[in-house]
JSON list of C-alpha atoms in Angstrom, two decimals:
[
{"chain": "A", "resi": 1, "resn": "ALA", "atom": "CA", "xyz": [-1.08, 14.32, -10.48]},
{"chain": "A", "resi": 2, "resn": "GLN", "atom": "CA", "xyz": [0.29, 10.95, -10.34]},
{"chain": "A", "resi": 3, "resn": "SER", "atom": "CA", "xyz": [-1.90, 7.68, -11.29]},
{"chain": "A", "resi": 4, "resn": "VAL", "atom": "CA", "xyz": [-1.03, 4.12, -11.99]},
{"chain": "A", "resi": 5, "resn": "THR", "atom": "CA", "xyz": [-2.88, 1.78, -14.49]},
{"chain": "A", "resi": 6, "resn": "GLN", "atom": "CA", "xyz": [-2.45, -1.94, -14.03]},
{"chain": "A", "resi": 7, "resn": "LEU", "atom": "CA", "xyz": [-3.46, -3.23, -17.47]},
{"chain": "A", "resi": 8, "resn": "ASP", "atom": "CA", "xyz": [-4.82, -6.76, -16.49]},
{"chain": "A", "resi": 9, "resn": "SER", "atom": "CA", "xyz": [-7.11, -7.22, -13.46]},
{"chain": "A", "resi": 10, "resn": "HIS", "atom": "CA", "xyz": [-6.61, -11.18, -13.72]},
{"chain": "A", "resi": 11, "resn": "VAL", "atom": "CA", "xyz": [-3.62, -13.03, -15.07]},
{"chain": "A", "resi": 12, "resn": "SER", "atom": "CA", "xyz": [-3.37, -16.79, -15.47]},
{"chain": "A", "resi": 13, "resn": "VAL", "atom": "CA", "xyz": [-0.29, -18.93, -16.14]},
{"chain": "A", "resi": 14, "resn": "SER", "atom": "CA", "xyz": [0.78, -22.45, -16.03]},
{"chain": "A", "resi": 15, "resn": "GLU", "atom": "CA", "xyz": [3.55, -23.25, -13.29]},
{"chain": "A", "resi": 16, "resn": "GLY", "atom": "CA", "xyz": [6.96, -23.08, -14.90]},
{"chain": "A", "resi": 17, "resn": "THR", "atom": "CA", "xyz": [5.98, -20.54, -17.63]},
{"chain": "A", "resi": 18, "resn": "PRO", "atom": "CA", "xyz": [6.90, -16.75, -17.48]},
{"chain": "A", "resi": 19, "resn": "VAL", "atom": "CA", "xyz": [4.85, -14.30, -15.77]},
{"chain": "A", "resi": 20, "resn": "LEU", "atom": "CA", "xyz": [4.17, -10.63, -17.09]},
{"chain": "A", "resi": 21, "resn": "LEU", "atom": "CA", "xyz": [2.18, -8.07, -14.79]},
{"chain": "A", "resi": 22, "resn": "ARG", "atom": "CA", "xyz": [1.81, -4.87, -16.59]},
{"chain": "A", "resi": 23, "resn": "CYS", "atom": "CA", "xyz": [2.00, -1.46, -15.32]},
{"chain": "A", "resi": 24, "resn": "ASN", "atom": "CA", "xyz": [1.65, 1.89, -16.81]},
{"chain": "A", "resi": 25, "resn": "TYR", "atom": "CA", "xyz": [2.14, 5.23, -14.69]},
{"chain": "A", "resi": 26, "resn": "SER", "atom": "CA", "xyz": [1.69, 8.95, -15.15]},
{"chain": "A", "resi": 27, "resn": "SER", "atom": "CA", "xyz": [4.06, 11.11, -13.24]},
{"chain": "A", "resi": 28, "resn": "SER", "atom": "CA", "xyz": [5.04, 14.73, -13.27]},
{"chain": "A", "resi": 29, "resn": "TYR", "atom": "CA", "xyz": [8.20, 14.14, -11.61]},
{"chain": "A", "resi": 30, "resn": "SER", "atom": "CA", "xyz": [10.75, 11.38, -11.64]},
{"chain": "A", "resi": 31, "resn": "PRO", "atom": "CA", "xyz": [9.02, 8.72, -9.75]},
{"chain": "A", "resi": 32, "resn": "SER", "atom": "CA", "xyz": [9.67, 5.95, -7.15]},
{"chain": "A", "resi": 33, "resn": "LEU", "atom": "CA", "xyz": [8.13, 2.95, -8.41]},
{"chain": "A", "resi": 34, "resn": "PHE", "atom": "CA", "xyz": [7.27, -0.21, -6.23]},
{"chain": "A", "resi": 35, "resn": "TRP", "atom": "CA", "xyz": [5.55, -3.42, -6.62]},
{"chain": "A", "resi": 36, "resn": "TYR", "atom": "CA", "xyz": [3.85, -4.87, -3.71]},
{"chain": "A", "resi": 37, "resn": "VAL", "atom": "CA", "xyz": [2.39, -8.53, -3.24]},
{"chain": "A", "resi": 38, "resn": "GLN", "atom": "CA", "xyz": [-0.50, -9.79, -0.94]},
{"chain": "A", "resi": 39, "resn": "HIS", "atom": "CA", "xyz": [-1.09, -13.31, -0.42]},
{"chain": "A", "resi": 40, "resn": "PRO", "atom": "CA", "xyz": [-4.34, -14.58, 0.63]},
{"chain": "A", "resi": 41, "resn": "ASN", "atom": "CA", "xyz": [-4.94, -13.65, 4.35]},
{"chain": "A", "resi": 42, "resn": "LYS", "atom": "CA", "xyz": [-1.56, -11.93, 4.32]},
{"chain": "A", "resi": 43, "resn": "GLY", "atom": "CA", "xyz": [-0.47, -8.48, 4.78]},
{"chain": "A", "resi": 44, "resn": "LEU", "atom": "CA", "xyz": [1.19, -6.15, 1.82]},
{"chain": "A", "resi": 45, "resn": "GLN", "atom": "CA", "xyz": [4.77, -7.15, 1.17]},
{"chain": "A", "resi": 46, "resn": "LEU", "atom": "CA", "xyz": [7.42, -5.18, -0.90]},
{"chain": "A", "resi": 47, "resn": "LEU", "atom": "CA", "xyz": [8.64, -7.04, -3.84]},
{"chain": "A", "resi": 48, "resn": "LEU", "atom": "CA", "xyz": [11.02, -4.49, -5.39]},
{"chain": "A", "resi": 49, "resn": "LYS", "atom": "CA", "xyz": [11.44, -0.64, -5.81]},
{"chain": "A", "resi": 50, "resn": "TYR", "atom": "CA", "xyz": [12.68, 1.59, -8.32]},
{"chain": "A", "resi": 51, "resn": "THR", "atom": "CA", "xyz": [14.19, 4.88, -7.00]},
{"chain": "A", "resi": 52, "resn": "SER", "atom": "CA", "xyz": [16.37, 6.39, -10.15]},
{"chain": "A", "resi": 53, "resn": "ALA", "atom": "CA", "xyz": [19.20, 4.08, -9.90]},
{"chain": "A", "resi": 54, "resn": "ALA", "atom": "CA", "xyz": [19.29, 1.05, -12.23]},
{"chain": "A", "resi": 55, "resn": "THR", "atom": "CA", "xyz": [16.34, 0.63, -14.77]},
{"chain": "A", "resi": 56, "resn": "LEU", "atom": "CA", "xyz": [16.32, -3.10, -14.13]},
{"chain": "A", "resi": 57, "resn": "VAL", "atom": "CA", "xyz": [15.39, -3.87, -10.66]},
{"chain": "A", "resi": 58, "resn": "LYS", "atom": "CA", "xyz": [15.67, -7.44, -8.86]},
{"chain": "A", "resi": 59, "resn": "GLY", "atom": "CA", "xyz": [13.36, -8.09, -6.02]},
{"chain": "A", "resi": 60, "resn": "ILE", "atom": "CA", "xyz": [12.56, -11.21, -4.08]},
{"chain": "A", "resi": 61, "resn": "ASN", "atom": "CA", "xyz": [11.57, -14.52, -5.23]},
{"chain": "A", "resi": 62, "resn": "GLY", "atom": "CA", "xyz": [12.87, -14.09, -8.57]},
{"chain": "A", "resi": 63, "resn": "PHE", "atom": "CA", "xyz": [10.78, -11.12, -9.69]},
{"chain": "A", "resi": 64, "resn": "GLU", "atom": "CA", "xyz": [11.95, -8.22, -11.51]},
{"chain": "A", "resi": 65, "resn": "ALA", "atom": "CA", "xyz": [10.92, -5.06, -13.10]},
{"chain": "A", "resi": 66, "resn": "GLU", "atom": "CA", "xyz": [12.10, -2.55, -15.57]},
{"chain": "A", "resi": 67, "resn": "PHE", "atom": "CA", "xyz": [11.80, 0.97, -15.55]},
{"chain": "A", "resi": 68, "resn": "LYS", "atom": "CA", "xyz": [11.14, 2.45, -18.99]},
{"chain": "A", "resi": 69, "resn": "LYS", "atom": "CA", "xyz": [10.70, 6.08, -19.12]},
{"chain": "A", "resi": 70, "resn": "SER", "atom": "CA", "xyz": [10.00, 6.64, -22.83]},
{"chain": "A", "resi": 71, "resn": "GLU", "atom": "CA", "xyz": [6.79, 3.96, -22.41]},
{"chain": "A", "resi": 72, "resn": "THR", "atom": "CA", "xyz": [6.19, 5.16, -19.13]},
{"chain": "A", "resi": 73, "resn": "SER", "atom": "CA", "xyz": [5.87, 1.48, -18.04]},
{"chain": "A", "resi": 74, "resn": "PHE", "atom": "CA", "xyz": [7.24, -0.69, -15.07]},
{"chain": "A", "resi": 75, "resn": "HIS", "atom": "CA", "xyz": [5.99, -4.29, -15.95]},
{"chain": "A", "resi": 76, "resn": "LEU", "atom": "CA", "xyz": [6.82, -6.88, -13.61]},
{"chain": "A", "resi": 77, "resn": "THR", "atom": "CA", "xyz": [8.24, -10.26, -14.58]},
{"chain": "A", "resi": 78, "resn": "LYS", "atom": "CA", "xyz": [9.34, -13.58, -13.46]},
{"chain": "A", "resi": 79, "resn": "PRO", "atom": "CA", "xyz": [10.90, -16.25, -15.73]},
{"chain": "A", "resi": 80, "resn": "SER", "atom": "CA", "xyz": [9.12, -19.31, -14.06]},
{"chain": "A", "resi": 81, "resn": "ALA", "atom": "CA", "xyz": [5.81, -19.11, -12.28]},
{"chain": "A", "resi": 82, "resn": "HIS", "atom": "CA", "xyz": [5.81, -21.27, -9.10]},
{"chain": "A", "resi": 83, "resn": "MET", "atom": "CA", "xyz": [2.48, -21.97, -7.29]},
{"chain": "A", "resi": 84, "resn": "SER", "atom": "CA", "xyz": [3.36, -19.92, -4.38]},
{"chain": "A", "resi": 85, "resn": "ASP", "atom": "CA", "xyz": [3.43, -16.92, -6.72]},
{"chain": "A", "resi": 86, "resn": "ALA", "atom": "CA", "xyz": [-0.25, -17.05, -6.64]},
{"chain": "A", "resi": 87, "resn": "ALA", "atom": "CA", "xyz": [-1.41, -13.66, -5.08]},
{"chain": "A", "resi": 88, "resn": "GLU", "atom": "CA", "xyz": [-2.83, -9.89, -5.87]},
{"chain": "A", "resi": 89, "resn": "TYR", "atom": "CA", "xyz": [-0.08, -7.75, -7.03]},
{"chain": "A", "resi": 90, "resn": "PHE", "atom": "CA", "xyz": [0.08, -4.02, -6.65]},
{"chain": "A", "resi": 91, "resn": "CYS", "atom": "CA", "xyz": [1.96, -1.30, -8.74]},
{"chain": "A", "resi": 92, "resn": "VAL", "atom": "CA", "xyz": [2.68, 1.70, -6.83]},
{"chain": "A", "resi": 93, "resn": "VAL", "atom": "CA", "xyz": [3.94, 5.12, -7.45]},
{"chain": "A", "resi": 94, "resn": "SER", "atom": "CA", "xyz": [5.26, 7.55, -4.83]},
{"chain": "A", "resi": 95, "resn": "GLU", "atom": "CA", "xyz": [4.06, 11.21, -4.91]},
{"chain": "A", "resi": 96, "resn": "ALA", "atom": "CA", "xyz": [7.24, 13.41, -5.17]},
{"chain": "A", "resi": 97, "resn": "GLY", "atom": "CA", "xyz": [8.30, 15.49, -2.34]},
{"chain": "A", "resi": 98, "resn": "ASN", "atom": "CA", "xyz": [8.15, 15.11, 1.43]},
{"chain": "A", "resi": 99, "resn": "ASN", "atom": "CA", "xyz": [4.75, 13.92, 1.32]},
{"chain": "A", "resi": 100, "resn": "ARG", "atom": "CA", "xyz": [5.81, 10.38, 0.36]},
{"chain": "A", "resi": 101, "resn": "LYS", "atom": "CA", "xyz": [2.19, 8.94, 0.01]},
{"chain": "A", "resi": 102, "resn": "LEU", "atom": "CA", "xyz": [1.80, 6.05, -2.25]},
{"chain": "A", "resi": 103, "resn": "ILE", "atom": "CA", "xyz": [-0.33, 5.83, -5.21]},
{"chain": "A", "resi": 104, "resn": "TRP", "atom": "CA", "xyz": [-2.04, 2.54, -6.03]},
{"chain": "A", "resi": 105, "resn": "GLY", "atom": "CA", "xyz": [-3.04, 0.58, -9.10]},
{"chain": "A", "resi": 106, "resn": "LEU", "atom": "CA", "xyz": [-6.27, -1.63, -8.86]},
{"chain": "A", "resi": 107, "resn": "GLY", "atom": "CA", "xyz": [-4.24, -4.77, -8.46]},
{"chain": "A", "resi": 108, "resn": "THR", "atom": "CA", "xyz": [-3.69, -7.73, -10.63]},
{"chain": "A", "resi": 109, "resn": "SER", "atom": "CA", "xyz": [-4.72, -11.33, -9.42]},
{"chain": "A", "resi": 110, "resn": "LEU", "atom": "CA", "xyz": [-2.47, -13.83, -10.32]},
{"chain": "A", "resi": 111, "resn": "ALA", "atom": "CA", "xyz": [-3.45, -17.31, -10.77]},
{"chain": "A", "resi": 112, "resn": "VAL", "atom": "CA", "xyz": [-0.89, -20.22, -11.16]},
{"chain": "A", "resi": 113, "resn": "ASN", "atom": "CA", "xyz": [-2.34, -23.60, -12.52]},
{"chain": "A", "resi": 114, "resn": "PRO", "atom": "CA", "xyz": [-0.46, -27.03, -11.93]},
{"chain": "B", "resi": 1, "resn": "GLU", "atom": "CA", "xyz": [12.44, -7.05, 14.77]},
{"chain": "B", "resi": 2, "resn": "ALA", "atom": "CA", "xyz": [8.65, -7.10, 14.92]},
{"chain": "B", "resi": 3, "resn": "GLY", "atom": "CA", "xyz": [7.04, -5.66, 12.05]},
{"chain": "B", "resi": 4, "resn": "VAL", "atom": "CA", "xyz": [3.94, -3.30, 11.71]},
{"chain": "B", "resi": 5, "resn": "THR", "atom": "CA", "xyz": [0.88, -4.80, 13.93]},
{"chain": "B", "resi": 6, "resn": "GLN", "atom": "CA", "xyz": [-2.82, -4.00, 13.82]},
{"chain": "B", "resi": 7, "resn": "PHE", "atom": "CA", "xyz": [-5.50, -4.54, 16.08]},
{"chain": "B", "resi": 8, "resn": "PRO", "atom": "CA", "xyz": [-8.44, -6.01, 15.66]},
{"chain": "B", "resi": 9, "resn": "SER", "atom": "CA", "xyz": [-7.71, -7.99, 12.46]},
{"chain": "B", "resi": 10, "resn": "HIS", "atom": "CA", "xyz": [-11.55, -8.04, 11.75]},
{"chain": "B", "resi": 11, "resn": "SER", "atom": "CA", "xyz": [-14.27, -5.82, 13.31]},
{"chain": "B", "resi": 12, "resn": "VAL", "atom": "CA", "xyz": [-17.88, -6.06, 12.64]},
{"chain": "B", "resi": 13, "resn": "ILE", "atom": "CA", "xyz": [-20.39, -3.12, 13.77]},
{"chain": "B", "resi": 14, "resn": "GLU", "atom": "CA", "xyz": [-23.56, -1.75, 13.07]},
{"chain": "B", "resi": 15, "resn": "LYS", "atom": "CA", "xyz": [-24.06, 1.72, 11.49]},
{"chain": "B", "resi": 16, "resn": "GLY", "atom": "CA", "xyz": [-23.76, 4.57, 13.83]},
{"chain": "B", "resi": 17, "resn": "GLN", "atom": "CA", "xyz": [-21.46, 2.62, 16.07]},
{"chain": "B", "resi": 18, "resn": "THR", "atom": "CA", "xyz": [-17.85, 3.64, 17.02]},
{"chain": "B", "resi": 19, "resn": "VAL", "atom": "CA", "xyz": [-14.69, 1.94, 16.10]},
{"chain": "B", "resi": 20, "resn": "THR", "atom": "CA", "xyz": [-11.29, 2.25, 16.87]},
{"chain": "B", "resi": 21, "resn": "LEU", "atom": "CA", "xyz": [-8.52, 0.67, 15.12]},
{"chain": "B", "resi": 22, "resn": "ARG", "atom": "CA", "xyz": [-4.84, 0.66, 16.38]},
{"chain": "B", "resi": 23, "resn": "CYS", "atom": "CA", "xyz": [-1.51, 0.46, 14.61]},
{"chain": "B", "resi": 24, "resn": "ASP", "atom": "CA", "xyz": [1.90, -0.14, 16.27]},
{"chain": "B", "resi": 25, "resn": "PRO", "atom": "CA", "xyz": [4.86, 0.83, 13.82]},
{"chain": "B", "resi": 26, "resn": "ILE", "atom": "CA", "xyz": [7.96, -0.79, 13.64]},
{"chain": "B", "resi": 27, "resn": "SER", "atom": "CA", "xyz": [10.08, 0.69, 16.70]},
{"chain": "B", "resi": 28, "resn": "GLY", "atom": "CA", "xyz": [12.16, 3.68, 15.47]},
{"chain": "B", "resi": 29, "resn": "HIS", "atom": "CA", "xyz": [10.08, 4.54, 12.38]},
{"chain": "B", "resi": 30, "resn": "ASP", "atom": "CA", "xyz": [9.02, 8.33, 12.56]},
{"chain": "B", "resi": 31, "resn": "ASN", "atom": "CA", "xyz": [6.60, 7.95, 9.55]},
{"chain": "B", "resi": 32, "resn": "LEU", "atom": "CA", "xyz": [3.34, 6.29, 10.00]},
{"chain": "B", "resi": 33, "resn": "TYR", "atom": "CA", "xyz": [0.62, 6.09, 7.29]},
{"chain": "B", "resi": 34, "resn": "TRP", "atom": "CA", "xyz": [-3.04, 4.99, 7.04]},
{"chain": "B", "resi": 35, "resn": "TYR", "atom": "CA", "xyz": [-4.36, 3.82, 3.99]},
{"chain": "B", "resi": 36, "resn": "ARG", "atom": "CA", "xyz": [-7.70, 2.23, 3.02]},
{"chain": "B", "resi": 37, "resn": "ARG", "atom": "CA", "xyz": [-9.13, -0.33, 0.24]},
{"chain": "B", "resi": 38, "resn": "VAL", "atom": "CA", "xyz": [-12.68, -0.47, -0.32]},
{"chain": "B", "resi": 39, "resn": "MET", "atom": "CA", "xyz": [-13.94, -3.41, -2.31]},
{"chain": "B", "resi": 40, "resn": "GLY", "atom": "CA", "xyz": [-13.51, -3.15, -5.81]},
{"chain": "B", "resi": 41, "resn": "LYS", "atom": "CA", "xyz": [-11.35, -0.11, -5.67]},
{"chain": "B", "resi": 42, "resn": "GLU", "atom": "CA", "xyz": [-7.74, 1.00, -5.37]},
{"chain": "B", "resi": 43, "resn": "ILE", "atom": "CA", "xyz": [-5.86, 1.23, -2.05]},
{"chain": "B", "resi": 44, "resn": "LYS", "atom": "CA", "xyz": [-6.08, 4.69, -0.99]},
{"chain": "B", "resi": 45, "resn": "PHE", "atom": "CA", "xyz": [-3.92, 7.07, 1.22]},
{"chain": "B", "resi": 46, "resn": "LEU", "atom": "CA", "xyz": [-5.69, 8.57, 4.20]},
{"chain": "B", "resi": 47, "resn": "LEU", "atom": "CA", "xyz": [-3.05, 10.27, 6.09]},
{"chain": "B", "resi": 48, "resn": "HIS", "atom": "CA", "xyz": [0.62, 10.50, 7.50]},
{"chain": "B", "resi": 49, "resn": "PHE", "atom": "CA", "xyz": [2.26, 11.34, 10.57]},
{"chain": "B", "resi": 50, "resn": "VAL", "atom": "CA", "xyz": [5.84, 12.32, 11.21]},
{"chain": "B", "resi": 51, "resn": "LYS", "atom": "CA", "xyz": [6.09, 11.41, 14.80]},
{"chain": "B", "resi": 52, "resn": "GLU", "atom": "CA", "xyz": [3.25, 12.87, 16.54]},
{"chain": "B", "resi": 53, "resn": "SER", "atom": "CA", "xyz": [2.46, 15.61, 14.01]},
{"chain": "B", "resi": 54, "resn": "LYS", "atom": "CA", "xyz": [-0.05, 15.11, 11.12]},
{"chain": "B", "resi": 55, "resn": "GLN", "atom": "CA", "xyz": [2.10, 15.96, 7.76]},
{"chain": "B", "resi": 56, "resn": "ASP", "atom": "CA", "xyz": [-0.66, 15.03, 5.30]},
{"chain": "B", "resi": 57, "resn": "GLU", "atom": "CA", "xyz": [-4.51, 14.27, 6.27]},
{"chain": "B", "resi": 58, "resn": "SER", "atom": "CA", "xyz": [-5.80, 15.33, 2.86]},
{"chain": "B", "resi": 59, "resn": "GLY", "atom": "CA", "xyz": [-7.00, 11.36, 2.06]},
{"chain": "B", "resi": 60, "resn": "MET", "atom": "CA", "xyz": [-9.34, 11.44, 5.10]},
{"chain": "B", "resi": 61, "resn": "PRO", "atom": "CA", "xyz": [-12.80, 11.15, 3.68]},
{"chain": "B", "resi": 62, "resn": "ASN", "atom": "CA", "xyz": [-14.49, 13.36, 6.37]},
{"chain": "B", "resi": 63, "resn": "ASN", "atom": "CA", "xyz": [-14.63, 14.41, 9.97]},
{"chain": "B", "resi": 64, "resn": "ARG", "atom": "CA", "xyz": [-16.09, 11.18, 11.08]},
{"chain": "B", "resi": 65, "resn": "PHE", "atom": "CA", "xyz": [-12.67, 9.98, 10.85]},
{"chain": "B", "resi": 66, "resn": "LEU", "atom": "CA", "xyz": [-10.06, 11.17, 13.60]},
{"chain": "B", "resi": 67, "resn": "ALA", "atom": "CA", "xyz": [-6.53, 9.97, 13.63]},
{"chain": "B", "resi": 68, "resn": "GLU", "atom": "CA", "xyz": [-4.19, 10.13, 16.64]},
{"chain": "B", "resi": 69, "resn": "ARG", "atom": "CA", "xyz": [-0.55, 9.66, 17.34]},
{"chain": "B", "resi": 70, "resn": "THR", "atom": "CA", "xyz": [0.14, 10.57, 20.82]},
{"chain": "B", "resi": 71, "resn": "GLY", "atom": "CA", "xyz": [3.77, 10.47, 21.91]},
{"chain": "B", "resi": 72, "resn": "GLY", "atom": "CA", "xyz": [4.78, 9.61, 18.46]},
{"chain": "B", "resi": 73, "resn": "THR", "atom": "CA", "xyz": [4.63, 5.61, 19.07]},
{"chain": "B", "resi": 74, "resn": "TYR", "atom": "CA", "xyz": [1.25, 3.58, 17.97]},
{"chain": "B", "resi": 75, "resn": "SER", "atom": "CA", "xyz": [-1.59, 5.32, 16.34]},
{"chain": "B", "resi": 76, "resn": "THR", "atom": "CA", "xyz": [-5.46, 5.01, 16.50]},
{"chain": "B", "resi": 77, "resn": "LEU", "atom": "CA", "xyz": [-7.86, 5.71, 13.87]},
{"chain": "B", "resi": 78, "resn": "LYS", "atom": "CA", "xyz": [-11.10, 5.85, 15.07]},
{"chain": "B", "resi": 79, "resn": "VAL", "atom": "CA", "xyz": [-14.55, 6.21, 13.04]},
{"chain": "B", "resi": 80, "resn": "GLN", "atom": "CA", "xyz": [-17.53, 7.78, 14.80]},
{"chain": "B", "resi": 81, "resn": "PRO", "atom": "CA", "xyz": [-20.33, 7.35, 13.66]},
{"chain": "B", "resi": 82, "resn": "ALA", "atom": "CA", "xyz": [-19.41, 4.58, 11.31]},
{"chain": "B", "resi": 83, "resn": "GLU", "atom": "CA", "xyz": [-21.19, 4.66, 8.10]},
{"chain": "B", "resi": 84, "resn": "LEU", "atom": "CA", "xyz": [-21.89, 1.62, 5.61]},
{"chain": "B", "resi": 85, "resn": "GLU", "atom": "CA", "xyz": [-19.46, 3.17, 3.00]},
{"chain": "B", "resi": 86, "resn": "ASP", "atom": "CA", "xyz": [-16.72, 2.73, 5.58]},
{"chain": "B", "resi": 87, "resn": "SER", "atom": "CA", "xyz": [-16.36, -1.03, 5.15]},
{"chain": "B", "resi": 88, "resn": "GLY", "atom": "CA", "xyz": [-13.05, -1.88, 3.84]},
{"chain": "B", "resi": 89, "resn": "VAL", "atom": "CA", "xyz": [-9.70, -2.84, 4.74]},
{"chain": "B", "resi": 90, "resn": "TYR", "atom": "CA", "xyz": [-7.65, -0.54, 6.70]},
{"chain": "B", "resi": 91, "resn": "PHE", "atom": "CA", "xyz": [-3.85, -0.85, 6.46]},
{"chain": "B", "resi": 92, "resn": "CYS", "atom": "CA", "xyz": [-1.02, 0.76, 8.33]},
{"chain": "B", "resi": 93, "resn": "ALA", "atom": "CA", "xyz": [2.41, 1.36, 7.02]},
{"chain": "B", "resi": 94, "resn": "SER", "atom": "CA", "xyz": [5.44, 2.68, 8.59]},
{"chain": "B", "resi": 95, "resn": "SER", "atom": "CA", "xyz": [8.90, 4.00, 7.51]},
{"chain": "B", "resi": 96, "resn": "GLN", "atom": "CA", "xyz": [12.28, 5.36, 8.89]},
{"chain": "B", "resi": 97, "resn": "ALA", "atom": "CA", "xyz": [13.01, 9.00, 9.08]},
{"chain": "B", "resi": 98, "resn": "ALA", "atom": "CA", "xyz": [12.80, 10.89, 5.97]},
{"chain": "B", "resi": 99, "resn": "LYS", "atom": "CA", "xyz": [16.11, 11.65, 4.30]},
{"chain": "B", "resi": 100, "resn": "MET", "atom": "CA", "xyz": [17.13, 15.13, 3.77]},
{"chain": "B", "resi": 101, "resn": "SER", "atom": "CA", "xyz": [18.65, 14.39, 0.30]},
{"chain": "B", "resi": 102, "resn": "GLY", "atom": "CA", "xyz": [15.27, 13.41, -1.02]},
{"chain": "B", "resi": 103, "resn": "LEU", "atom": "CA", "xyz": [16.94, 11.01, -3.01]},
{"chain": "B", "resi": 104, "resn": "GLY", "atom": "CA", "xyz": [13.96, 8.14, -3.65]},
{"chain": "B", "resi": 105, "resn": "THR", "atom": "CA", "xyz": [11.10, 7.36, -1.14]},
{"chain": "B", "resi": 106, "resn": "ASP", "atom": "CA", "xyz": [11.69, 5.47, 1.94]},
{"chain": "B", "resi": 107, "resn": "THR", "atom": "CA", "xyz": [10.38, 1.96, 1.99]},
{"chain": "B", "resi": 108, "resn": "GLN", "atom": "CA", "xyz": [6.78, 1.59, 3.62]},
{"chain": "B", "resi": 109, "resn": "TYR", "atom": "CA", "xyz": [6.31, -1.60, 5.63]},
{"chain": "B", "resi": 110, "resn": "PHE", "atom": "CA", "xyz": [2.70, -2.57, 5.85]},
{"chain": "B", "resi": 111, "resn": "GLY", "atom": "CA", "xyz": [0.64, -4.33, 8.66]},
{"chain": "B", "resi": 112, "resn": "PRO", "atom": "CA", "xyz": [-1.62, -7.01, 7.90]},
{"chain": "B", "resi": 113, "resn": "GLY", "atom": "CA", "xyz": [-4.81, -4.77, 7.91]},
{"chain": "B", "resi": 114, "resn": "THR", "atom": "CA", "xyz": [-7.86, -4.52, 9.59]},
{"chain": "B", "resi": 115, "resn": "ARG", "atom": "CA", "xyz": [-11.22, -5.51, 7.94]},
{"chain": "B", "resi": 116, "resn": "LEU", "atom": "CA", "xyz": [-13.83, -3.32, 8.93]},
{"chain": "B", "resi": 117, "resn": "THR", "atom": "CA", "xyz": [-17.53, -4.39, 8.42]},
{"chain": "B", "resi": 118, "resn": "VAL", "atom": "CA", "xyz": [-20.33, -1.97, 9.00]},
{"chain": "B", "resi": 119, "resn": "LEU", "atom": "CA", "xyz": [-23.74, -3.43, 8.82]}
]
């Protein structure tokens, strides 16, 4: 069965410094992996997705993630944090087959300090 | 193009009452999903429609929950009777028709959610 572990429940960075949000997954199949973001009082927005093409995936707002099969990781990074990046981030794996249901991590709350 | 919409945004009801949540997917999207996040827990899958048919309802907690998608457009999720543990945020998502190649996974676009509080 697939599962997702987000290694940090809270991350705090200073504006202008790099962001690293860690995610490990467990999957019996070649997974599809996603990062979603939820800003306060907003809906869930897709940041980026990996679907067995390039292992380095670029998303919106300067975020990117690298799929590392040997480490079963899909960490999210950004070179320089902005105040508007403060939000909750979710790492997600898609269950294989026609089902396509999404399996979610618990989320990481990112705080950006001035 | 309008996104996924959900109604109401908030609902506060008493234990034993009935509540119906509505989701309008993006026009033309055959797939519709319901998810729920209970406080402190991860977002969990409830069920998946393909057009008007239930493809997978393995995540439905119990028979107090009834989902419908008549005509393959909007969907409703009814909770009857509501219990305290049903409180949480209910998300709806939609995606385009499944690709026969099976390559990758269609992107699911989410609505803003309905926050349900059962007192």
